[in-house]
Amino acid sequence: MADLSCKIAGISSPNPFWLASAPPTDKRYNVERAFEAGWGGVVWKTLGEDGPPIVNVSSRYGSVDFNGQRMMGFNNIELITDRPLQINLDEITAVKKAWPDRALVVSLMVPCTEQAWKDILKKVEQTGCDGVELNFGCPHGMSERGMGAAVGQVPEYIQEVTEWCKVHTDLPVFVKLTPNISDIRRPARAAFDGGADAVSLINTINSIVSIDLDIMAPTPTVAGKGVHGGYCGPAVKPIALSMVSEIARDPHTRNLPISGIGGIGDWRDAAEYISLGCGSVQVCTAAMRYGFRIIDDMVDGLNNWMDEKGYATLEDFRGAAIPNVTDWQYLDLNYKTIAAIDQETCIECGLCHITCEDTSHQAISASKDENGKRTYTVIDEECVGCNLCYLVCPVPKCISMNEVDNGLPYLNWTEHPNNPMK
Amino acid sequence: MSIDIRCARLDPEEISRNYSELHTPLTELQAIQESARCLFCHDAPCTEACPTDIDIPGFIRKIASGNVKGAANTILSENIMGNTCGNVCPVEELCEQVCVKKTAEEKPVVIGQLQRYATDHVLENWIQLFQRAPQSGKKAAVVGGGPAGLSCAHRLAMLGHEVTLYESRDKPGGLNEYGLAAYKMLDDRAAREIAYILDIGGINIMTGKTLGKDFELAELRRDYDAVFIGLGHNAVNALGLENEAVDGAHNAVDFIELIRQEDLSTLPVGRQVIIIGGGNTAIDMAVQIKKLGAESVTMVYRRGLDEMGATEYEQQVAQTNGVLIRTHAKPHRILTLDDQLNAVEFEYTQNDADGRLTGSGEKFVLPADQLFKAIGQALDATPLDGEETPEISHGRIKVDESQHTSLPDVWAGGDCTAGKDLTVTAVQDGKIAATSMNEYLNHG
């Protein structure tokens, strides 16, 4: 059995699976149920400053279904916790005491003044929590009040607030980044320069998941109106992986610990994030779809996969994919693959042909014999190795992409004769 | 009419084709698509319906995530014969019957086949998922190497005890090896599963040893710290007719055993065959004799289709294989020709005013070269005789909810105790007994 224990920014947890700051971590009741189910840690739903609690709306979530599968993409217009600060603090204290081996990080969002951050940090420190996560990402509601993404979209603010926090607490400081920017490296660098112990990403993406065409309003709809919300779930994982890789590769932030977030639903998703350097991973949508018991397969599946690969600890493969993420200009332009169709397993749906014919390189021929048997054949000379047929083929392993040994050496764009800038 | 019983009514290739598997294994694509249909229900009805309490949504989710080994572990931890059960369980009246997808789409997730997909993975690749706990120094005897006995032995061995398993036949497996329909248990499926079970170690098998003949219960109780009895059914119900033992008349279970163990082209097959009974054994017999080339196979059951022990699905399997099912008739007389079975006379039945089944007096005759009796099996408790015997109730060994008999150091399970006579329930009995025996062995 592999060792799944995880350490990030000085915080330990028995496994890398944390619940992200979100509705599932709003209360002691939920968090303890999560810990009982086996989650390694949680980031408590964002606390605001003391005073009248936040007010939330009714109708808070929207969803994108895909081919009959629910919640491939999910969005929400909920704000930070709407419970009194002291209740949250008391519960956090009690939970940490009862579950000392689990990671308990508290998400925070207060107005952009040093005093406000100092005040909340002093209160939170007393709970015994393991760290704080600065919510600079929430894209709706709070950003209209100058918090959340309104801070996260301005690197200077990120750095300043992070510096304040580092001055006023000894707790590890995670900075949660918004993806609603053009270059994720800039806020990450700002967090690093401000002294952040880690970054968490991605927060949710600005989104309208659908328009209700009967009432002509976005969903989720509140009394006939809707707003953009924060998008998450399986659909956002590719965006998040890319952003994580950018930070992991950036010389400025290369050693900055990362807690990966975005569409993680099973052990394989988590392994992918860890391979890009993440220390822990955070989950929300999958838990909100199925409940906390999804942790069983996450732990078991990661364990079995690590055993199979011979990885004894997470460190054995953490970051292993980073060296293989490069810039386009360094890809080998002489590398060539072409598709091959296994006629034995082909079910004759013709999708490989029609997609190649209409939208790609006319590299798959179609024929039909007198018995009506259809045969699709790759025209090797025309195939550019784009993968489209391989991706549309519904039968696993029926189409394979095979490397062609053309005897040519590695040649990238920087050295290519066609490059006018060479 | 002359009697027509022959071997090899069909050529071996045709027989072999007929005996190909009822369900072909799921492909990877099918497994992915089918597992994606599972809704991962909370407090899932399928798990509730599973006699061995397998976390069905849990294992299906593991298949979906690509953690097939983990899926097999979820299954086999609760049901060490999960591979066989994936093939032979009457899922249509257990897990799949209550699948919420059946309610929503009239098509349940094919749980049984997914279970087989996952467990085939560890059996084919011989991934041993279980280890023994440190040795307890305690010894247990298990009588009977069927599903109940093997399940109990495996769990006891896993918990660190030393097990000796007594089996009266040449090889263990019980009905998995000798009784299940051949087209559900192809190749060496049963043997492979048993080898996997025994691979854990700590189980010493004594074959060819029969309780009451080669050893007594009292000896076991003297020589071992705890005893499990999984005798199964060791007797067959009789029709109570004259000439019942006439040439051409067989007990279905005996003939099914031949089908499982012998070269199919050497078995005697009648042209016209009658099966008496309405349970799954009757169906298995009818289908298998048809597949061997019997020209007409008629199943005769004394009550209506709704009251049959065989599930609706099994009835359909029989009908699609060309078996004629006749209901509301009971055998009245066996007719012979030259001391050979020649026909069976039946009497129509009806329910009297009190709901009891009675003959209507009206009769009919069906010609028959072969007659198979499948009207149930029973426990013959005489092998248990001795100074102290476990209490028998309604013809079965009486046990409590821990499968504990009336004797302090003796447990029992499977077909020799009350309950549904299924592989899956036998496995559960053995598992529950082993847990209770473990408690007893560790704490006295």
GROMACS .gro file of N, CA and C in nm, chain B residues 41-93:
model
  159
  463CYS      N    1  -2.637   0.574  -0.631
  463CYS     CA    2  -2.742   0.607  -0.536
  463CYS      C    3  -2.693   0.602  -0.391
  464HIS      N    4  -2.755   0.685  -0.311
  464HIS     CA    5  -2.735   0.678  -0.166
  464HIS      C    6  -2.826   0.569  -0.110
  465ASP      N    7  -2.780   0.496  -0.010
  465ASP     CA    8  -2.862   0.391   0.053
  465ASP      C    9  -2.925   0.306  -0.058
  466ALA      N   10  -2.838   0.256  -0.145
  466ALA     CA   11  -2.882   0.201  -0.272
  466ALA      C   12  -2.969   0.077  -0.256
  467PRO      N   13  -3.081   0.075  -0.327
  467PRO     CA   14  -3.169  -0.043  -0.323
  467PRO      C   15  -3.098  -0.171  -0.365
  468CYS      N   16  -3.004  -0.158  -0.461
  468CYS     CA   17  -2.934  -0.280  -0.508
  468CYS      C   18  -2.853  -0.343  -0.396
  469THR      N   19  -2.785  -0.261  -0.320
  469THR     CA   20  -2.705  -0.313  -0.208
  469THR      C   21  -2.797  -0.376  -0.104
  470GLU      N   22  -2.909  -0.311  -0.082
  470GLU     CA   23  -3.004  -0.365   0.014
  470GLU      C   24  -3.055  -0.502  -0.032
  471ALA      N   25  -3.069  -0.517  -0.163
  471ALA     CA   26  -3.122  -0.643  -0.216
  471ALA      C   27  -3.016  -0.752  -0.225
  472CYS      N   28  -2.889  -0.714  -0.211
  472CYS     CA   29  -2.782  -0.813  -0.226
  472CYS      C   30  -2.768  -0.892  -0.097
  473PRO      N   31  -2.784  -1.023  -0.103
  473PRO     CA   32  -2.772  -1.103   0.020
  473PRO      C   33  -2.636  -1.090   0.086
  474THR      N   34  -2.532  -1.054   0.008
  474THR     CA   35  -2.399  -1.041   0.070
  474THR      C   36  -2.361  -0.896   0.097
  475ASP      N   37  -2.455  -0.804   0.085
  475ASP     CA   38  -2.431  -0.663   0.123
  475ASP      C   39  -2.319  -0.596   0.046
  476ILE      N   40  -2.298  -0.634  -0.079
  476ILE     CA   41  -2.192  -0.569  -0.157
  476ILE      C   42  -2.229  -0.422  -0.181
  477ASP      N   43  -2.131  -0.334  -0.164
  477ASP     CA   44  -2.152  -0.191  -0.195
  477ASP      C   45  -2.150  -0.179  -0.348
  478ILE      N   46  -2.264  -0.201  -0.407
  478ILE     CA   47  -2.272  -0.209  -0.553
  478ILE      C   48  -2.241  -0.075  -0.621
  479PRO      N   49  -2.304   0.036  -0.579
  479PRO     CA   50  -2.266   0.163  -0.644
  479PRO      C   51  -2.118   0.193  -0.625
  480GLY      N   52  -2.065   0.153  -0.510
  480GLY     CA   53  -1.923   0.176  -0.483
  480GLY      C   54  -1.834   0.103  -0.581
  481PHE      N   55  -1.864  -0.024  -0.608
  481PHE     CA   56  -1.776  -0.097  -0.699
  481PHE      C   57  -1.797  -0.050  -0.843
  482ILE      N   58  -1.918  -0.011  -0.876
  482ILE     CA   59  -1.941   0.035  -1.013
  482ILE      C   60  -1.869   0.168  -1.037
  483ARG      N   61  -1.867   0.254  -0.935
  483ARG     CA   62  -1.795   0.380  -0.949
  483ARG      C   63  -1.646   0.354  -0.969
  484LYS      N   64  -1.596   0.251  -0.903
  484LYS     CA   65  -1.454   0.218  -0.919
  484LYS      C   66  -1.426   0.168  -1.061
  485ILE      N   67  -1.517   0.093  -1.116
  485ILE     CA   68  -1.498   0.052  -1.256
  485ILE      C   69  -1.494   0.177  -1.344
  486ALA      N   70  -1.587   0.269  -1.316
  486ALA     CA   71  -1.594   0.391  -1.398
  486ALA      C   72  -1.467   0.474  -1.389
  487SER      N   73  -1.403   0.473  -1.273
  487SER     CA   74  -1.282   0.555  -1.257
  487SER      C   75  -1.158   0.482  -1.306
  488GLY      N   76  -1.175   0.358  -1.350
  488GLY     CA   77  -1.059   0.283  -1.397
  488GLY      C   78  -0.990   0.204  -1.286
  489ASN      N   79  -1.049   0.205  -1.168
  489ASN     CA   80  -0.992   0.133  -1.053
  489ASN      C   81  -1.058  -0.005  -1.044
  490VAL      N   82  -1.030  -0.088  -1.144
  490VAL     CA   83  -1.100  -0.217  -1.154
  490VAL      C   84  -1.057  -0.310  -1.040
  491LYS      N   85  -0.931  -0.302  -1.005
  491LYS     CA   86  -0.884  -0.384  -0.893
  491LYS      C   87  -0.958  -0.346  -0.764
  492GLY      N   88  -0.974  -0.216  -0.744
  492GLY     CA   89  -1.047  -0.170  -0.626
  492GLY      C   90  -1.193  -0.216  -0.629
  493ALA      N   91  -1.251  -0.219  -0.749
  493ALA     CA   92  -1.388  -0.267  -0.764
  493ALA      C   93  -1.397  -0.412  -0.722
  494ALA      N   94  -1.300  -0.492  -0.767
  494ALA     CA   95  -1.300  -0.634  -0.731
  494ALA      C   96  -1.285  -0.651  -0.581
  495ASN      N   97  -1.206  -0.566  -0.522
  495ASN     CA   98  -1.186  -0.574  -0.377
  495ASN      C   99  -1.315  -0.544  -0.302
  496THR      N  100  -1.388  -0.444  -0.350
  496THR     CA  101  -1.517  -0.410  -0.287
  496THR      C  102  -1.612  -0.531  -0.293
  497ILE      N  103  -1.611  -0.599  -0.407
  497ILE     CA  104  -1.700  -0.713  -0.424
  497ILE      C  105  -1.655  -0.832  -0.339
  498LEU      N  106  -1.529  -0.870  -0.357
  498LEU     CA  107  -1.481  -0.994  -0.296
  498LEU      C  108  -1.467  -0.984  -0.144
  499SER      N  109  -1.452  -0.861  -0.093
  499SER     CA  110  -1.446  -0.846   0.052
  499SER      C  111  -1.577  -0.889   0.117
  500GLU      N  112  -1.686  -0.872   0.043
  500GLU     CA  113  -1.815  -0.913   0.097
  500GLU      C  114  -1.857  -1.050   0.046
  501ASN      N  115  -1.812  -1.084  -0.072
  501ASN     CA  116  -1.857  -1.210  -0.134
  501ASN      C  117  -1.740  -1.271  -0.210
  502ILE      N  118  -1.673  -1.363  -0.146
  502ILE     CA  119  -1.552  -1.419  -0.204
  502ILE      C  120  -1.583  -1.499  -0.331
  503MET      N  121  -1.709  -1.535  -0.349
  503MET     CA  122  -1.749  -1.601  -0.474
  503MET      C  123  -1.822  -1.504  -0.565
  504GLY      N  124  -1.784  -1.380  -0.557
  504GLY     CA  125  -1.849  -1.276  -0.637
  504GLY      C  126  -1.840  -1.300  -0.786
  505ASN      N  127  -1.739  -1.373  -0.829
  505ASN     CA  128  -1.726  -1.400  -0.973
  505ASN      C  129  -1.835  -1.496  -1.019
  506THR      N  130  -1.852  -1.605  -0.946
  506THR     CA  131  -1.961  -1.698  -0.978
  506THR      C  132  -2.095  -1.628  -0.966
  507CYS      N  133  -2.111  -1.553  -0.859
  507CYS     CA  134  -2.241  -1.488  -0.837
  507CYS      C  135  -2.272  -1.390  -0.949
  508GLY      N  136  -2.168  -1.324  -1.003
  508GLY     CA  137  -2.191  -1.234  -1.115
  508GLY      C  138  -2.253  -1.308  -1.234
  509ASN      N  139  -2.225  -1.438  -1.242
  509ASN     CA  140  -2.279  -1.518  -1.351
  509ASN      C  141  -2.412  -1.582  -1.320
  510VAL      N  142  -2.427  -1.630  -1.198
  510VAL     CA  143  -2.541  -1.717  -1.171
  510VAL      C  144  -2.645  -1.658  -1.078
  511CYS      N  145  -2.614  -1.546  -1.013
  511CYS     CA  146  -2.715  -1.489  -0.924
  511CYS      C  147  -2.843  -1.459  -1.002
  512PRO      N  148  -2.958  -1.486  -0.942
  512PRO     CA  149  -3.082  -1.441  -1.008
  512PRO      C  150  -3.097  -1.291  -0.987
  513VAL      N  151  -3.010  -1.215  -1.057
  513VAL     CA  152  -3.008  -1.069  -1.038
  513VAL      C  153  -3.143  -1.006  -1.068
  514GLU      N  154  -3.220  -1.074  -1.157
  514GLU     CA  155  -3.350  -1.017  -1.195
  514GLU      C  156  -3.446  -1.014  -1.077
  515GLU      N  157  -3.416  -1.087  -0.972
  515GLU     CA  158  -3.502  -1.073  -0.855
  515GLU      C  159  -3.424  -1.023  -0.733
   0.00000   0.00000   0.00000
